[in-house]
mmCIF file of C-alpha atoms in Angstrom:
data_model
loop_
_atom_site.group_PDB
_atom_site.id
_atom_site.type_symbol
_atom_site.label_atom_id
_atom_site.label_comp_id
_atom_site.label_asym_id
_atom_site.label_seq_id
_atom_site.Cartn_x
_atom_site.Cartn_y
_atom_site.Cartn_z
ATOM 1 C CA MET A 19 -0.444 -0.168 0.073
ATOM 2 C CA TYR A 20 2.962 2.847 0.351
ATOM 3 C CA GLY A 21 5.117 1.348 -2.323
ATOM 4 C CA VAL A 22 7.880 -0.443 -3.140
ATOM 5 C CA GLY A 23 9.568 1.735 0.270
ATOM 6 C CA CYS A 24 8.181 -0.797 2.319
ATOM 7 C CA LEU A 25 9.553 -3.722 0.461
ATOM 8 C CA VAL A 26 12.476 -4.240 2.883
ATOM 9 C CA SER A 27 14.622 -7.023 3.704
ATOM 10 C CA LEU A 28 14.334 -9.658 6.458
ATOM 11 C CA ALA A 29 17.408 -8.026 7.840
ATOM 12 C CA ALA A 30 16.233 -4.911 8.337
ATOM 13 C CA ARG A 31 12.917 -5.549 9.311
ATOM 14 C CA PRO A 32 14.097 -5.837 13.163
ATOM 15 C CA VAL A 33 15.392 -2.263 12.919
ATOM 16 C CA ASP A 34 11.926 -0.168 11.131
ATOM 17 C CA GLU A 35 9.865 -2.621 14.091
ATOM 18 C CA LEU A 36 12.554 -0.895 17.099
ATOM 19 C CA THR A 37 11.711 2.529 15.363
ATOM 20 C CA PHE A 38 8.012 2.008 15.616
ATOM 21 C CA ARG A 39 8.046 0.992 19.205
ATOM 22 C CA ALA A 40 10.343 3.746 19.469
ATOM 23 C CA GLY A 41 7.863 5.989 18.006
ATOM 24 C CA ARG A 42 5.053 4.954 19.397
ATOM 25 C CA ASN A 43 6.460 4.971 23.330
ATOM 26 C CA ALA A 44 7.563 8.696 22.056
ATOM 27 C CA VAL A 45 3.924 9.085 21.341
ATOM 28 C CA HIS A 46 2.681 7.745 24.412
ATOM 29 C CA ALA A 47 4.800 9.567 26.178
ATOM 30 C CA LEU A 48 4.301 12.906 25.475
ATOM 31 C CA ASN A 49 0.358 12.056 25.722
ATOM 32 C CA PHE A 50 1.437 11.470 28.919
ATOM 33 C CA PHE A 51 3.249 14.346 29.436
ATOM 34 C CA VAL A 52 0.755 16.843 27.665
ATOM 35 C CA ALA A 53 -2.572 15.499 30.024
ATOM 36 C CA ALA A 54 -0.527 16.093 33.596
ATOM 37 C CA MET A 55 0.307 19.698 32.177
ATOM 38 C CA GLU A 56 -3.847 20.446 31.109
ATOM 39 C CA THR A 57 -4.872 18.970 34.503
ATOM 40 C CA GLY A 58 -3.226 21.813 36.127
ATOM 41 C CA PHE A 59 -5.500 24.133 34.232
ATOM 42 C CA GLY A 60 -8.477 22.594 36.460
ATOM 43 C CA PRO A 61 -10.114 23.297 39.920
ATOM 44 C CA PHE A 62 -6.539 24.479 40.890
ATOM 45 C CA VAL A 63 -6.275 28.157 39.085
ATOM 46 C CA THR A 64 -9.652 28.413 41.227
ATOM 47 C CA VAL A 65 -8.265 27.454 44.808
ATOM 48 C CA TRP A 66 -4.757 29.417 43.615
ATOM 49 C CA LEU A 67 -7.261 32.633 42.645
ATOM 50 C CA VAL A 68 -8.968 32.473 45.772
ATOM 51 C CA SER A 69 -6.505 32.566 47.515
ATOM 52 C CA GLN A 70 -4.779 35.401 46.347
ATOM 53 C CA GLY A 71 -8.101 37.837 47.146
ATOM 54 C CA TRP A 72 -9.429 37.148 44.009
ATOM 55 C CA SER A 73 -13.907 36.798 44.138
ATOM 56 C CA LEU A 74 -16.248 33.845 42.432
ATOM 57 C CA THR A 75 -17.079 36.144 39.234
ATOM 58 C CA GLU A 76 -13.494 37.223 39.337
ATOM 59 C CA VAL A 77 -12.514 33.787 38.707
ATOM 60 C CA GLY A 78 -15.652 33.176 37.117
ATOM 61 C CA ILE A 79 -14.483 35.733 34.196
ATOM 62 C CA ALA A 80 -10.901 34.648 34.036
ATOM 63 C CA LEU A 81 -12.454 31.147 33.221
ATOM 64 C CA SER A 82 -15.012 32.406 30.545
ATOM 65 C CA VAL A 83 -12.337 34.453 29.209
ATOM 66 C CA GLY A 84 -10.543 31.497 28.408
ATOM 67 C CA THR A 85 -12.929 29.028 27.239
ATOM 68 C CA VAL A 86 -14.433 31.852 24.514
ATOM 69 C CA ALA A 87 -10.777 32.164 23.771
ATOM 70 C CA GLY A 88 -10.868 28.393 23.505
ATOM 71 C CA LEU A 89 -13.533 28.219 20.652
ATOM 72 C CA CYS A 90 -12.222 31.070 18.735
ATOM 73 C CA ALA A 91 -8.947 29.301 18.135
ATOM 74 C CA GLN A 92 -10.399 25.426 17.398
ATOM 75 C CA LEU A 93 -10.729 26.588 13.705
ATOM 76 C CA PRO A 94 -8.025 28.957 13.240
ATOM 77 C CA ALA A 95 -5.997 26.424 15.303
ATOM 78 C CA GLY A 96 -7.120 23.784 12.713
ATOM 79 C CA ILE A 97 -6.217 25.634 9.704
ATOM 80 C CA LEU A 98 -2.994 26.531 10.216
ATOM 81 C CA ILE A 99 -1.788 23.021 11.347
ATOM 82 C CA ASP A 100 -2.781 21.842 8.560
ATOM 83 C CA ALA A 101 -0.828 24.279 6.295
ATOM 84 C CA VAL A 102 2.171 24.012 8.236
ATOM 85 C CA SER A 103 4.484 21.194 6.907
ATOM 86 C CA GLY A 104 6.228 21.360 10.677
ATOM 87 C CA LYS A 105 3.974 19.603 12.510
ATOM 88 C CA ARG A 106 6.837 19.156 15.714
ATOM 89 C CA ASP A 107 8.056 23.216 15.660
ATOM 90 C CA ILE A 108 3.973 23.855 15.573
ATOM 91 C CA THR A 109 3.665 21.965 18.827
ATOM 92 C CA ILE A 110 6.994 22.854 20.979
ATOM 93 C CA VAL A 111 5.830 26.508 19.934
ATOM 94 C CA ALA A 112 2.315 25.380 21.601
ATOM 95 C CA LEU A 113 3.477 23.378 24.555
ATOM 96 C CA ALA A 114 5.635 26.432 25.280
ATOM 97 C CA VAL A 115 2.410 29.239 24.897
ATOM 98 C CA VAL A 116 0.910 26.696 27.810
ATOM 99 C CA ALA A 117 3.910 26.436 30.227
ATOM 100 C CA ALA A 118 4.498 30.458 29.900
ATOM 101 C CA SER A 119 0.853 30.838 30.703
ATOM 102 C CA ALA A 120 1.237 29.250 33.866
ATOM 103 C CA LEU A 121 4.042 30.733 34.820
ATOM 104 C CA MET A 122 1.394 33.719 34.401
ATOM 105 C CA ILE A 123 -0.196 31.944 36.575
ATOM 106 C CA ALA A 124 2.283 31.693 39.161
ATOM 107 C CA PHE A 125 3.737 34.572 39.107
ATOM 108 C CA THR A 126 1.615 37.357 37.907
ATOM 109 C CA PRO A 127 -2.134 36.930 39.458
ATOM 110 C CA SER A 128 -3.730 40.180 38.047
ATOM 111 C CA VAL A 129 -6.945 41.040 36.655
ATOM 112 C CA PRO A 130 -4.683 41.680 32.886
ATOM 113 C CA ALA A 131 -2.311 38.553 33.032
ATOM 114 C CA ILE A 132 -4.787 36.020 34.271
ATOM 115 C CA TRP A 133 -7.277 36.856 31.172
ATOM 116 C CA ALA A 134 -3.771 36.571 28.932
ATOM 117 C CA ALA A 135 -2.826 33.311 30.425
ATOM 118 C CA GLU A 136 -6.013 32.207 29.488
ATOM 119 C CA ALA A 137 -6.284 32.694 26.326
ATOM 120 C CA LEU A 138 -3.030 31.689 25.589
ATOM 121 C CA HIS A 139 -3.341 28.298 27.463
ATOM 122 C CA SER A 140 -6.572 27.936 25.389
ATOM 123 C CA PHE A 141 -4.556 28.612 21.774
ATOM 124 C CA GLY A 142 -2.133 26.858 22.122
ATOM 125 C CA SER A 143 -4.314 23.416 24.183
ATOM 126 C CA ALA A 144 -6.046 24.112 20.506
ATOM 127 C CA VAL A 145 -2.759 23.221 18.018
ATOM 128 C CA ILE A 146 -1.255 20.258 20.605
ATOM 129 C CA THR A 147 -4.470 18.342 20.348
ATOM 130 C CA PRO A 148 -5.077 17.908 16.853
ATOM 131 C CA ALA A 149 -0.910 18.100 16.044
ATOM 132 C CA ILE A 150 -0.720 14.905 18.858
ATOM 133 C CA ALA A 151 -3.644 13.130 16.237
ATOM 134 C CA THR A 152 -1.533 14.222 13.176
ATOM 135 C CA LEU A 153 1.629 12.975 14.675
ATOM 136 C CA THR A 154 0.282 9.345 15.677
ATOM 137 C CA LEU A 155 -1.862 8.972 11.816
ATOM 138 C CA ALA A 156 2.138 9.769 10.722
ATOM 139 C CA LEU A 157 3.977 6.996 12.556
ATOM 140 C CA CYS A 158 1.324 4.573 11.810
ATOM 141 C CA GLY A 159 -0.559 5.407 9.057
ATOM 142 C CA THR A 160 -4.556 4.732 8.611
ATOM 143 C CA GLU A 161 -5.548 1.336 9.160
ATOM 144 C CA SER A 162 -3.650 1.156 12.589
ATOM 145 C CA PHE A 163 -4.820 4.593 13.806
ATOM 146 C CA SER A 164 -8.196 3.275 15.596
ATOM 147 C CA ASP A 165 -5.780 1.251 17.771
ATOM 148 C CA ARG A 166 -2.599 3.836 18.357
ATOM 149 C CA LEU A 167 -5.119 6.464 19.231
ATOM 150 C CA GLY A 168 -6.627 3.729 21.780
ATOM 151 C CA GLY A 169 -3.198 3.788 23.522
ATOM 152 C CA ASN A 170 -2.925 7.908 22.860
ATOM 153 C CA ALA A 171 -6.026 7.842 25.146
ATOM 154 C CA ARG A 172 -5.403 5.049 27.620
ATOM 155 C CA TYR A 173 -1.278 7.176 28.204
ATOM 156 C CA ALA A 174 -3.294 10.905 29.095
ATOM 157 C CA SER A 175 -5.602 9.386 31.290
ATOM 158 C CA ILE A 176 -3.371 7.743 33.476
ATOM 159 C CA GLY A 177 -1.024 11.150 33.464
ATOM 160 C CA ALA A 178 -3.831 12.949 34.424
ATOM 161 C CA ALA A 179 -5.071 11.068 37.126
ATOM 162 C CA LEU A 180 -1.188 10.636 38.049
ATOM 163 C CA ALA A 181 -0.960 14.317 37.535
ATOM 164 C CA ALA A 182 -4.397 15.108 40.290
ATOM 165 C CA GLY A 183 -2.579 13.275 42.997
ATOM 166 C CA THR A 184 0.313 14.678 42.476
ATOM 167 C CA PHE A 185 -0.604 17.954 42.449
ATOM 168 C CA GLY A 186 -2.795 17.553 45.410
ATOM 169 C CA LEU A 187 0.324 16.597 47.455
ATOM 170 C CA ALA A 188 2.382 19.233 45.877
ATOM 171 C CA SER A 189 -0.289 21.943 47.071
ATOM 172 C CA GLU A 190 -0.519 20.212 50.301
ATOM 173 C CA HIS A 191 3.445 20.327 51.014
ATOM 174 C CA LEU A 192 4.347 22.927 49.263
ATOM 175 C CA GLY A 193 1.604 25.422 48.186
ATOM 176 C CA GLU A 194 -1.550 26.255 45.373
ATOM 177 C CA GLN A 195 1.778 28.332 43.475
ATOM 178 C CA SER A 196 3.725 24.981 42.958
ATOM 179 C CA ILE A 197 1.010 23.673 41.037
ATOM 180 C CA PHE A 198 1.509 25.999 37.881
ATOM 181 C CA LEU A 199 5.759 25.799 38.121
ATOM 182 C CA ILE A 200 5.161 22.000 38.007
ATOM 183 C CA THR A 201 2.346 21.945 35.498
ATOM 184 C CA ALA A 202 5.387 24.581 33.663
ATOM 185 C CA ALA A 203 7.845 21.988 34.693
ATOM 186 C CA LEU A 204 5.845 19.534 32.701
ATOM 187 C CA ALA A 205 6.645 20.611 28.945
ATOM 188 C CA LEU A 206 10.248 20.280 29.136
ATOM 189 C CA PRO A 207 9.740 16.130 28.974
ATOM 190 C CA ALA A 208 6.245 16.701 26.663
ATOM 191 C CA ILE A 209 9.109 18.697 24.227
ATOM 192 C CA ALA A 210 11.362 15.361 24.600
ATOM 193 C CA SER A 211 9.105 13.132 23.979
ATOM 194 C CA LEU A 212 7.705 15.093 21.110
ATOM 195 C CA LEU A 213 11.489 15.097 19.932
ATOM 196 C CA ALA A 214 11.869 11.496 20.149
ATOM 197 C CA ILE A 215 9.011 10.567 17.620
ATOM 198 C CA LYS A 216 10.186 9.775 14.707
ATOM 199 C CA PRO A 217 8.558 8.029 11.262
ATOM 200 C CA GLY A 218 6.732 4.594 11.073
ATOM 201 C CA PRO A 219 9.156 2.270 9.044
ATOM 202 C CA CYS A 220 6.294 2.112 6.390
ATOM 203 C CA PRO A 221 5.469 6.301 6.621
ATOM 204 C CA PRO A 222 2.407 6.688 5.146
ATOM 205 C CA THR A 223 1.854 9.106 1.453
ATOM 206 C CA ARG A 224 -1.182 10.898 -0.185
ATOM 207 C CA ASP A 225 -2.436 7.376 -1.209
ATOM 208 C CA ASP A 226 -3.068 6.540 2.490
ATOM 209 C CA HIS A 227 -4.504 10.085 3.524
ATOM 210 C CA MET A 228 -4.421 13.575 1.358
ATOM 211 C CA ALA A 229 -3.374 15.506 5.034
ATOM 212 C CA PHE A 230 0.412 13.571 3.444
ATOM 213 C CA ALA A 231 0.117 15.469 0.688
ATOM 214 C CA PRO A 232 0.979 18.925 -0.927
ATOM 215 C CA ARG A 233 -0.757 21.779 0.513
ATOM 216 C CA LYS A 234 -0.855 22.726 -3.316
ATOM 217 C CA ASP A 235 -2.867 19.375 -4.783
ATOM 218 C CA ARG A 236 -5.461 19.627 -1.837
ATOM 219 C CA ASP A 237 -8.466 20.819 -1.957
ATOM 220 C CA ARG A 238 -9.212 24.443 -0.400
ATOM 221 C CA PRO A 239 -10.055 23.995 3.476
ATOM 222 C CA TRP A 240 -13.853 24.905 3.880
ATOM 223 C CA SER A 241 -14.158 21.997 0.526
ATOM 224 C CA ILE A 242 -14.810 19.628 3.899
ATOM 225 C CA PHE A 243 -17.631 21.505 5.151
ATOM 226 C CA ARG A 244 -19.688 20.107 1.644
ATOM 227 C CA ASP A 245 -19.750 17.221 3.177
ATOM 228 C CA PRO A 246 -23.019 16.220 4.987
ATOM 229 C CA ARG A 247 -21.675 13.658 7.775
ATOM 230 C CA MET A 248 -19.418 16.498 9.093
ATOM 231 C CA HIS A 249 -22.233 18.296 9.978
ATOM 232 C CA ILE A 250 -24.295 15.584 10.961
ATOM 233 C CA PHE A 251 -21.245 14.602 14.149
ATOM 234 C CA ALA A 252 -20.916 17.719 15.050
ATOM 235 C CA ALA A 253 -25.081 18.020 15.808
ATOM 236 C CA CYS A 254 -24.274 14.828 17.632
ATOM 237 C CA LEU A 255 -21.533 16.234 19.165
ATOM 238 C CA LEU A 256 -23.030 19.354 20.447
ATOM 239 C CA LEU A 257 -25.997 18.008 21.545
ATOM 240 C CA PHE A 258 -24.194 14.940 23.555
ATOM 241 C CA TYR A 259 -22.878 17.758 25.489
ATOM 242 C CA LEU A 260 -24.986 19.996 25.930
ATOM 243 C CA SER A 261 -25.978 16.484 28.132
ATOM 244 C CA ASN A 262 -22.899 15.959 29.245
ATOM 245 C CA ALA A 263 -21.122 18.926 30.962
ATOM 246 C CA ALA A 264 -24.018 19.928 33.714
ATOM 247 C CA LEU A 265 -24.473 16.153 34.513
ATOM 248 C CA LEU A 266 -21.839 15.504 37.308
ATOM 249 C CA PRO A 267 -21.943 19.433 38.926
ATOM 250 C CA LEU A 268 -25.251 18.785 39.258
ATOM 251 C CA ALA A 269 -25.147 15.559 41.197
ATOM 252 C CA LEU A 270 -22.403 16.890 43.617
ATOM 253 C CA GLY A 271 -25.297 20.324 43.860
ATOM 254 C CA GLU A 272 -27.924 18.065 44.788
ATOM 255 C CA LEU A 273 -25.673 15.944 47.535
ATOM 256 C CA SER A 274 -24.507 19.313 49.013
ATOM 257 C CA GLU A 275 -28.208 20.627 49.291
ATOM 258 C CA ARG A 276 -29.465 17.429 51.217
ATOM 259 C CA GLY A 277 -26.496 16.846 52.912
ATOM 260 C CA ARG A 278 -25.339 14.256 51.798
ATOM 261 C CA ALA A 279 -22.134 15.195 50.160
ATOM 262 C CA VAL A 280 -18.798 13.171 51.219
ATOM 263 C CA GLY A 281 -15.171 14.138 51.084
ATOM 264 C CA PHE A 282 -14.695 10.968 48.810
ATOM 265 C CA VAL A 283 -16.862 12.166 45.957
ATOM 266 C CA VAL A 284 -14.732 14.736 44.239
ATOM 267 C CA PRO A 285 -12.409 13.466 43.629
ATOM 268 C CA ALA A 286 -13.952 9.145 42.948
ATOM 269 C CA ALA A 287 -16.195 10.986 40.651
ATOM 270 C CA VAL A 288 -13.414 11.653 38.610
ATOM 271 C CA ILE A 289 -10.885 9.192 38.851
ATOM 272 C CA VAL A 290 -13.107 6.480 38.638
ATOM 273 C CA PRO A 291 -14.388 8.057 34.835
ATOM 274 C CA GLN A 292 -10.286 8.268 34.557
ATOM 275 C CA ILE A 293 -9.547 4.704 34.996
ATOM 276 C CA ILE A 294 -12.607 2.933 32.935
ATOM 277 C CA VAL A 295 -10.718 5.513 29.823
ATOM 278 C CA ALA A 296 -7.394 3.717 30.999
ATOM 279 C CA VAL A 297 -8.787 0.625 31.073
ATOM 280 C CA ALA A 298 -11.159 0.595 28.061
ATOM 281 C CA SER A 299 -9.540 2.416 25.663
ATOM 282 C CA PRO A 300 -7.152 0.131 23.535
ATOM 283 C CA TRP A 301 -10.392 -2.595 22.942
ATOM 284 C CA ALA A 302 -12.925 0.445 22.034
ATOM 285 C CA GLY A 303 -10.189 1.565 19.105
ATOM 286 C CA ALA A 304 -9.573 -1.756 18.129
ATOM 287 C CA MET A 305 -13.553 -2.605 18.437
ATOM 288 C CA ALA A 306 -13.390 0.789 16.445
ATOM 289 C CA ARG A 307 -11.431 -0.923 13.337
ATOM 290 C CA GLN A 308 -13.631 -4.618 13.412
ATOM 291 C CA LEU A 309 -17.004 -3.751 14.467
ATOM 292 C CA GLY A 310 -16.808 0.382 12.896
ATOM 293 C CA ARG A 311 -17.836 3.492 14.145
ATOM 294 C CA ARG A 312 -21.222 3.601 14.501
ATOM 295 C CA ALA A 313 -20.813 0.789 16.434
ATOM 296 C CA VAL A 314 -18.235 1.922 18.981
ATOM 297 C CA LEU A 315 -19.941 5.405 18.695
ATOM 298 C CA LEU A 316 -23.954 4.375 19.340
ATOM 299 C CA VAL A 317 -22.367 2.703 23.378
ATOM 300 C CA GLY A 318 -20.791 5.943 24.348
ATOM 301 C CA PHE A 319 -24.282 7.774 23.697
ATOM 302 C CA ILE A 320 -26.240 5.225 24.801
ATOM 303 C CA ALA A 321 -24.622 5.460 28.300
ATOM 304 C CA LEU A 322 -24.995 9.111 28.450
ATOM 305 C CA PRO A 323 -29.321 9.304 29.479
ATOM 306 C CA ALA A 324 -28.621 6.164 31.161
ATOM 307 C CA ARG A 325 -26.584 7.905 33.694
ATOM 308 C CA ALA A 326 -28.750 11.154 33.394
ATOM 309 C CA LEU A 327 -31.864 8.920 34.523
ATOM 310 C CA LEU A 328 -29.338 6.754 36.816
ATOM 311 C CA PHE A 329 -29.529 9.450 38.800
ATOM 312 C CA ALA A 330 -32.419 11.318 38.573
ATOM 313 C CA PHE A 331 -33.413 8.491 41.582
ATOM 314 C CA ASN A 332 -31.415 11.070 43.641
ATOM 315 C CA LEU A 333 -28.926 8.978 45.285
ATOM 316 C CA GLY A 334 -26.785 8.720 47.191
ATOM 317 C CA PRO A 335 -22.523 9.377 47.391
ATOM 318 C CA GLU A 336 -21.017 5.841 46.628
ATOM 319 C CA ALA A 337 -24.216 5.676 43.777
ATOM 320 C CA VAL A 338 -23.021 8.794 41.736
ATOM 321 C CA VAL A 339 -19.219 7.569 42.070
ATOM 322 C CA ALA A 340 -20.737 4.066 40.863
ATOM 323 C CA ILE A 341 -22.426 5.700 37.942
ATOM 324 C CA GLU A 342 -19.373 7.477 37.249
ATOM 325 C CA MET A 343 -18.504 4.945 35.373
ATOM 326 C CA LEU A 344 -20.478 5.114 32.100
ATOM 327 C CA ASP A 345 -19.258 8.986 32.080
ATOM 328 C CA GLY A 346 -16.182 6.700 31.402
ATOM 329 C CA VAL A 347 -17.708 4.718 29.130
ATOM 330 C CA SER A 348 -18.719 7.859 27.082
ATOM 331 C CA ALA A 349 -15.155 9.262 27.471
ATOM 332 C CA THR A 350 -13.542 6.191 25.393
ATOM 333 C CA VAL A 351 -15.283 6.492 22.897
ATOM 334 C CA ILE A 352 -16.244 10.629 22.074
ATOM 335 C CA GLY A 353 -11.493 11.223 22.939
ATOM 336 C CA ILE A 354 -11.328 8.095 20.449
ATOM 337 C CA MET A 355 -14.076 8.891 17.841
ATOM 338 C CA ILE A 356 -13.160 12.608 17.173
ATOM 339 C CA PRO A 357 -9.652 12.282 15.608
ATOM 340 C CA LEU A 358 -10.824 8.923 14.253
ATOM 341 C CA ILE A 359 -13.729 9.679 12.577
ATOM 342 C CA ALA A 360 -12.124 13.656 11.393
ATOM 343 C CA ALA A 361 -9.562 10.736 9.716
ATOM 344 C CA ASP A 362 -12.308 9.047 7.808
ATOM 345 C CA LEU A 363 -13.692 12.035 6.580
ATOM 346 C CA THR A 364 -10.879 14.242 4.973
ATOM 347 C CA ARG A 365 -8.822 11.274 3.492
ATOM 348 C CA LYS A 366 -9.135 13.087 -0.345
ATOM 349 C CA SER A 367 -8.985 16.457 1.353
ATOM 350 C CA GLY A 368 -6.689 16.202 3.508
ATOM 351 C CA HIS A 369 -7.688 19.156 6.273
ATOM 352 C CA LEU A 370 -7.831 17.128 9.535
ATOM 353 C CA ASN A 371 -6.797 19.288 11.980
ATOM 354 C CA LEU A 372 -9.939 21.530 10.525
ATOM 355 C CA ALA A 373 -12.278 18.706 11.872
ATOM 356 C CA ILE A 374 -11.012 17.884 14.388
ATOM 357 C CA GLY A 375 -11.018 21.555 15.756
ATOM 358 C CA SER A 376 -15.253 21.559 14.436
ATOM 359 C CA PHE A 377 -15.806 19.145 16.154
ATOM 360 C CA ASP A 378 -14.073 20.212 18.947
ATOM 361 C CA LEU A 379 -15.778 23.699 18.374
ATOM 362 C CA ALA A 380 -18.867 21.632 18.503
ATOM 363 C CA LEU A 381 -18.634 20.317 21.734
ATOM 364 C CA GLY A 382 -17.242 23.057 23.247
ATOM 365 C CA LEU A 383 -20.434 25.068 22.391
ATOM 366 C CA GLY A 384 -22.881 22.292 23.931
ATOM 367 C CA ALA A 385 -20.499 22.376 27.141
ATOM 368 C CA THR A 386 -20.718 26.121 27.039
ATOM 369 C CA PHE A 387 -24.608 25.609 27.460
ATOM 370 C CA SER A 388 -25.137 23.329 29.608
ATOM 371 C CA THR A 389 -24.540 24.484 32.777
ATOM 372 C CA THR A 390 -26.620 27.649 32.280
ATOM 373 C CA VAL A 391 -29.312 25.318 30.455
ATOM 374 C CA ALA A 392 -29.432 22.661 33.571
ATOM 375 C CA GLY A 393 -28.870 25.153 36.293
ATOM 376 C CA TRP A 394 -31.769 27.121 35.012
ATOM 377 C CA ALA A 395 -34.152 23.878 34.701
ATOM 378 C CA ALA A 396 -33.475 22.559 38.249
ATOM 379 C CA ASP A 397 -34.063 26.055 40.023
ATOM 380 C CA ARG A 398 -36.879 26.304 38.191
ATOM 381 C CA MET A 399 -38.128 22.938 37.989
ATOM 382 C CA GLY A 400 -36.229 21.093 40.560
ATOM 383 C CA ALA A 401 -33.274 18.389 40.075
ATOM 384 C CA GLU A 402 -35.062 15.534 39.125
ATOM 385 C CA LEU A 403 -36.616 17.147 35.941
ATOM 386 C CA ALA A 404 -33.315 18.701 35.277
ATOM 387 C CA PHE A 405 -32.166 15.391 35.366
ATOM 388 C CA LEU A 406 -34.640 14.268 33.055
ATOM 389 C CA GLY A 407 -34.144 16.675 30.242
ATOM 390 C CA LEU A 408 -30.563 15.789 30.271
ATOM 391 C CA ALA A 409 -31.291 12.627 29.913
ATOM 392 C CA LEU A 410 -33.579 13.879 26.927
ATOM 393 C CA VAL A 411 -31.187 15.772 25.012
ATOM 394 C CA GLY A 412 -29.163 12.570 25.249
ATOM 395 C CA LEU A 413 -31.536 10.233 23.676
ATOM 396 C CA ILE A 414 -31.987 12.744 20.946
ATOM 397 C CA ALA A 415 -27.715 12.474 20.656
ATOM 398 C CA THR A 416 -28.828 9.129 20.503
ATOM 399 C CA VAL A 417 -31.072 8.797 18.117
ATOM 400 C CA LEU A 418 -29.500 11.627 15.425
ATOM 401 C CA LEU A 419 -26.646 9.559 15.245
ATOM 402 C CA ALA A 420 -28.532 6.208 15.333
ATOM 403 C CA MET A 421 -31.076 6.869 12.281
ATOM 404 C CA ALA A 422 -28.702 9.544 10.215
ATOM 405 C CA MET A 423 -24.874 9.097 10.596
ATOM 406 C CA PRO A 424 -23.249 6.592 8.377
ATOM 407 C CA GLU A 425 -20.591 4.475 8.725
ATOM 408 C CA THR A 426 -18.017 6.431 7.893
ATOM 409 C CA GLN A 427 -15.353 3.528 7.853
ATOM 410 C CA PRO A 428 -13.371 1.996 4.982
ATOM 411 C CA ARG A 429 -13.935 -0.885 3.883
ATOM 412 C CA ARG A 430 -10.514 -1.927 3.693
ATOM 413 C CA GLU A 431 -9.691 -0.771 7.227
ATOM 414 C CA ALA A 432 -11.443 -3.576 8.262
ATOM 415 C CA ARG A 433 -9.597 -6.782 6.450
ATOM 416 C CA LYS A 434 -6.721 -5.705 7.880
ATOM 417 C CA ALA A 435 -4.555 -7.331 11.001
ATOM 418 C CA PRO A 436 -4.075 -5.232 14.364
ATOM 419 C CA ALA A 437 -1.760 -3.328 15.100
ATOM 420 C CA THR A 438 1.157 -3.783 17.073
ATOM 421 C CA ALA A 439 -0.110 -3.252 20.765
#
């Protein structure tokens, strides 16, 4: 498939396999450290700013600046990554930008600096995420892409979980500021991992995916939006996150109001889904290749309304943690399917990163409105009806996926043997 250059001698094959394994391990390490860095920009930012005298309103506005900047950055970042040939170079710059934003949060917690830091972090992250997908595709080719995405998700989940624990210890013993210093320092091993990524033994070509064709040979970027599957999947993602983003905050809020909040619930509700992602991601990637994209997507989508319905029963803290296993199922599927379906839909156009950015924009819009709408519904109609409403939105997303979204997997991929683990 990749040409005469792949017909290497028996003596050369061990070297090629070693090169592939080294590149694969470097990608895994990159995902690990990037996820660890992103964890530093979670709830720890709120805790740090409040300790510096910020009001919750000021913190909320600053976080909203980051959210809006992230939404605005998705499409330009995708176009930029598709346009440049040095994917590693631009990813290094993006990692440096994220590290700089962490240092700004640590040393200059003033309003203008924090707003700028939030915006810089959002722009950097918008570049890093699709760039990793492109580097992975360049390493393994489209036939093994789903399997490798499963591996990426596993190591990212492990990195996020370990970072959360490390940051918690650092906060307790070294202070909240240390979290952002560690976050910035994590850019160094991330860059080292990035530089260690080498092409696989059979580098992909334009016959494999047009993302590897010269820029002049590709269609114009906006041509990808002529494909109705792009819009259908984006609509499914928007509805999915409109339902999903508010579920856990609403459930935790209800526990607090009923006086049943227990200290272990919040960390456990975060860690349990990460464990599911780490365990199930390689399997989900393999199933996406063997059974097709729609079958695996439906599993992840069906888990969402089921989770919302269970929350409506006002269950206790232990049950909330157990129900969050379903969030792990959905997170596993969505994390793999966004870059995978983007790769399927852009084989002939090559604008992989623009497609990923478009899907990320759709889910970001859904998540942005989710908490506001759910909070409004809970205040006026009660949490039970709010959960039922979110379940209905999740069910609509599932039905739309089942009825309107066609299979995107190329037929030839399903016949290929599994990728090397």
